[in-house]
Tab-separated table of C-alpha atoms in Angstrom:
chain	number	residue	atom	x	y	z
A	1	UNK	CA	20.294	-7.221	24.867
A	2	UNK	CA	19.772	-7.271	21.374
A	3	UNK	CA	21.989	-4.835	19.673
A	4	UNK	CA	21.308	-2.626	17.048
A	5	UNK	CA	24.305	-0.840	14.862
A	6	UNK	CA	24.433	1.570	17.170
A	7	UNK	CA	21.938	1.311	19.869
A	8	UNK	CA	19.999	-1.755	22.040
A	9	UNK	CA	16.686	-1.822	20.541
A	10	UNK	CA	15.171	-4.373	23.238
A	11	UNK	CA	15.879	-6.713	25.693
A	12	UNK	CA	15.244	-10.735	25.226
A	13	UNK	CA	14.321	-12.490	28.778
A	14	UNK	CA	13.885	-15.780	28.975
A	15	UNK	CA	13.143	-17.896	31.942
A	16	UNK	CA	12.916	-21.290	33.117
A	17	UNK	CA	10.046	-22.387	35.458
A	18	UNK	CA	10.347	-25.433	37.566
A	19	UNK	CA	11.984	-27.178	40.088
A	20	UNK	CA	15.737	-27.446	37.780
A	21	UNK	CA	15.512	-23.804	36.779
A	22	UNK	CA	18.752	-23.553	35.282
A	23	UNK	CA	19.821	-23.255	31.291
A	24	UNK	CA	22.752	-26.099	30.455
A	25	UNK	CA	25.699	-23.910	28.474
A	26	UNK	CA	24.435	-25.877	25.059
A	27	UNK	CA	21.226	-24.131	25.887
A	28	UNK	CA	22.752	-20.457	26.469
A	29	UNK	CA	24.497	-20.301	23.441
A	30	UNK	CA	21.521	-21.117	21.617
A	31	UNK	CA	20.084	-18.295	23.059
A	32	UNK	CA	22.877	-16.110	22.687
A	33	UNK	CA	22.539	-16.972	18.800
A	34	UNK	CA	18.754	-16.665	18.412
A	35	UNK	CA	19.529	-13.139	20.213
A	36	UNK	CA	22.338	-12.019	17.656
A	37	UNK	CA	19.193	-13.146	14.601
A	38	UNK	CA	16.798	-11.875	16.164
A	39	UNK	CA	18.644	-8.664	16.351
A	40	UNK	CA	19.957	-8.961	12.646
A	41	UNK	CA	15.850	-9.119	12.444
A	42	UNK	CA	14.698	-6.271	14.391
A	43	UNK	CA	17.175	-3.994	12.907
A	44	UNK	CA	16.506	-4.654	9.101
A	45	UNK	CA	13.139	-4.191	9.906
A	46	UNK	CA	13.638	-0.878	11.276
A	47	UNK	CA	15.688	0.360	8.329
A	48	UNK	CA	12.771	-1.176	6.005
A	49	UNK	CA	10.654	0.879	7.611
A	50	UNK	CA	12.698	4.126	7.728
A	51	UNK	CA	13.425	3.843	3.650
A	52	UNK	CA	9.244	3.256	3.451
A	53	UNK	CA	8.511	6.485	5.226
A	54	UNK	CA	11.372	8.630	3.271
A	55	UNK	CA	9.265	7.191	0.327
A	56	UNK	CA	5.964	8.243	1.145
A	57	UNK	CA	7.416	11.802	2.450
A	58	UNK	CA	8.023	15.010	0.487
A	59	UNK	CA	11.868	16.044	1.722
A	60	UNK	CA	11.415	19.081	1.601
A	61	UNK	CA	8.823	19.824	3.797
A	62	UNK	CA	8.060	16.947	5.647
A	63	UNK	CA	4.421	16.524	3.997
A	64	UNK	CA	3.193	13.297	2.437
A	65	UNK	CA	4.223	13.191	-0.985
A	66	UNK	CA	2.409	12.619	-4.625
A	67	UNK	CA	2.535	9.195	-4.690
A	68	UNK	CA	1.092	8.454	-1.200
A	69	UNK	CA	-1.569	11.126	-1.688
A	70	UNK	CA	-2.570	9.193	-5.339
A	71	UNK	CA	-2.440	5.891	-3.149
A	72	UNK	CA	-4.332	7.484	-0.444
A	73	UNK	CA	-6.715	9.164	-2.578
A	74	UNK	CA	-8.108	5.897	-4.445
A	75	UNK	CA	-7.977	3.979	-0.829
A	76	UNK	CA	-10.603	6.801	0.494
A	77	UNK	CA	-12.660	6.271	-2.277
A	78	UNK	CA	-12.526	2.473	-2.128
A	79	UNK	CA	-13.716	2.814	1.239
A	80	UNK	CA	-17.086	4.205	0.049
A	81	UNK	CA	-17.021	6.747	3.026
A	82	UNK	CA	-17.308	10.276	2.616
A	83	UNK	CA	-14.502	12.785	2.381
A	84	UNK	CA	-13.581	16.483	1.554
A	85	UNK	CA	-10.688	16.944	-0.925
A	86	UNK	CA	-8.585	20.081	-0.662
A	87	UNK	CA	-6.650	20.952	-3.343
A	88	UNK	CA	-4.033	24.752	-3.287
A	89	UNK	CA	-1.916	26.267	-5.135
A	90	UNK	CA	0.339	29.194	-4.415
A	91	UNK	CA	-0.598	32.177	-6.188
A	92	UNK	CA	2.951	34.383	-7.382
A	93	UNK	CA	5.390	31.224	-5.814
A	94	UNK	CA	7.248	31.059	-9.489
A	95	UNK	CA	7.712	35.022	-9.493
A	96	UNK	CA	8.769	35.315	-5.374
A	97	UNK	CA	11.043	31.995	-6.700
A	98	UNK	CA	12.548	34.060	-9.384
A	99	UNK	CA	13.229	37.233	-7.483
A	100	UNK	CA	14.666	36.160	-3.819
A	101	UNK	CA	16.099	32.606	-4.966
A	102	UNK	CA	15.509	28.854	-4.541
A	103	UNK	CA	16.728	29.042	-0.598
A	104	UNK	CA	13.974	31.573	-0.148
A	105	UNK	CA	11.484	29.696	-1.699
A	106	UNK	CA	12.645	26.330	0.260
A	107	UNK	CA	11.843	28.167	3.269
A	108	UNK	CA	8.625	29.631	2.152
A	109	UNK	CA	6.926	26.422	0.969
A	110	UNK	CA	8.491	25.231	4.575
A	111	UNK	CA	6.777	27.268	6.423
A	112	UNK	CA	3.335	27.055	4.464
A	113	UNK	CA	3.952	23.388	5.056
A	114	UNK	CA	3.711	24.149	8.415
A	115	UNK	CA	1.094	26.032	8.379
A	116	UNK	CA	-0.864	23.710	6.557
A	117	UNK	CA	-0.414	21.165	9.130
A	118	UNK	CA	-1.180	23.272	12.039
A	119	UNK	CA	-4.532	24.222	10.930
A	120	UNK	CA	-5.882	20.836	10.223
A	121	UNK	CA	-7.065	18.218	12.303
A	122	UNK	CA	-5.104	15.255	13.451
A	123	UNK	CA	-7.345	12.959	11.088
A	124	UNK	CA	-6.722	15.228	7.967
A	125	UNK	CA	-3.812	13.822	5.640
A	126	UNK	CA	-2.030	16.657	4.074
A	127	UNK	CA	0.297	16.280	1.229
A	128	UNK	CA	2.509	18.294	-0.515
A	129	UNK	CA	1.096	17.759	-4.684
A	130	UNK	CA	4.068	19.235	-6.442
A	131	UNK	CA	5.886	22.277	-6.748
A	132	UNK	CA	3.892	25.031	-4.602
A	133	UNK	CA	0.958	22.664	-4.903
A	134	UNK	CA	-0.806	21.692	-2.235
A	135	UNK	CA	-3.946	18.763	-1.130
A	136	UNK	CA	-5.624	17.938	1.912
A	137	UNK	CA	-7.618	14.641	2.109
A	138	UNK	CA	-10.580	15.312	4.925
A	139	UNK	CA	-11.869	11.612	6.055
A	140	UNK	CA	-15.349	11.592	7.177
A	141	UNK	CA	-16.178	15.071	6.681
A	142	UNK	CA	-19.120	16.897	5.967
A	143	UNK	CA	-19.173	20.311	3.921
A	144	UNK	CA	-19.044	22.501	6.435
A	145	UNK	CA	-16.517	21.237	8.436
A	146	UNK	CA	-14.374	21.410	5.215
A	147	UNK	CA	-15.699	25.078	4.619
A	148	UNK	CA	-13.794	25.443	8.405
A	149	UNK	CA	-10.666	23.682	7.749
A	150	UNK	CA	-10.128	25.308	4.243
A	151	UNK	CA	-10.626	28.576	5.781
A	152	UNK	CA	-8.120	28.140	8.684
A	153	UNK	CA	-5.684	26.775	6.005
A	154	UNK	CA	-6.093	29.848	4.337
A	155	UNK	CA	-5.499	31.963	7.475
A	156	UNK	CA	-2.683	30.163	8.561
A	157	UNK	CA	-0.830	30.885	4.462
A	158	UNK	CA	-1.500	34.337	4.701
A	159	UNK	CA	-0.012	34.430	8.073
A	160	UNK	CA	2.547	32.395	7.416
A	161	UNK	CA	3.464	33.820	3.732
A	162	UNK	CA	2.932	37.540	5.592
A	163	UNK	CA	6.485	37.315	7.043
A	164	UNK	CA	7.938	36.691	2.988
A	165	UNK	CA	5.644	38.897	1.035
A	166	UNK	CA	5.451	41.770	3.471
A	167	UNK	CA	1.585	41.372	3.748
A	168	UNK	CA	-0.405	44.190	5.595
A	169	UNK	CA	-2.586	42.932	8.918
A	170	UNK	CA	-5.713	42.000	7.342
């Protein structure tokens, strides 16, 4: 097995074909110490890619942050393909901020976070901008279909922000 810190994160097998199919001791221990680097190998690169992603994400909500949107943003226009941009901001956040508290806010830009997400498509990259600002970067879409996703991102805040504002059914 190779052996993470706490966990086996995969299995060397090697065999021997032929008609002496057996590994000399010499041989085994080789093994047994490519195994323990390999190991040392598989985990760093794990925990590379762990720090990377916190890095790229917005801890707060769980969005992609500034700096990957920026990154993202010149990479879709490098590509010479068409896009939509979405860009939001919360209308009120500061004063809701002001009058229930940080916590509260947290958990509203949390759940319009979530929101967010839900009503795009699996292809859209959403990112949280900064603050209770908000972007959406649409690959290969056409006007309309941005018209549609903007519009169920809208839904989806007003439902969402209904719970913390005390919003009438519209």
């Amino acid at each position: 097995p190779l052996r993470g810190r706490d966990r086996v994160l995969g299995i060397l097998y090697i065999k021997r074909c032929g008609e002496d199919a057996r590994f000399e001791a010499r041989e085994l221990d080789l093994v047994r110490v490519f195994g323990a680097h390999a190991s040392i190998a598989l985990q760093n690169a794990l925990t590379h890619r762990a720090v990377e992603i916190r890095a790229q994400m917005d801890a707060l909500t769980g969005l992609r942050n500034h700096g990957t949107f920026r990154e993202e943003l010149l990479a879709a226009v490098q590509r010479r393909e068409p896009f939509a941009l979405l860009m939001l901001d919360l209308d009120d956040f500061k004063s809701f901020n002001d009058r229930h508290g940080h916590e509260a806010g947290n958990s509203l830009l949390t759940a319009i976070a979530q929101a967010i997400r839900s009503a795009s498509r699996q292809t859209d990259l959403v990112y949280r901008y900064g603050g209770d600002e908000f972007s959406l970067i649409l690959p290969r879409t056409r006007l309309r279909d941005a018209i549609e996703v903007a519009e169920r991102v809208r839904t989806g805040i007003r439902d969402a922000a209904r719970g913390f504002f005390h919003l009438p059914a519209a």
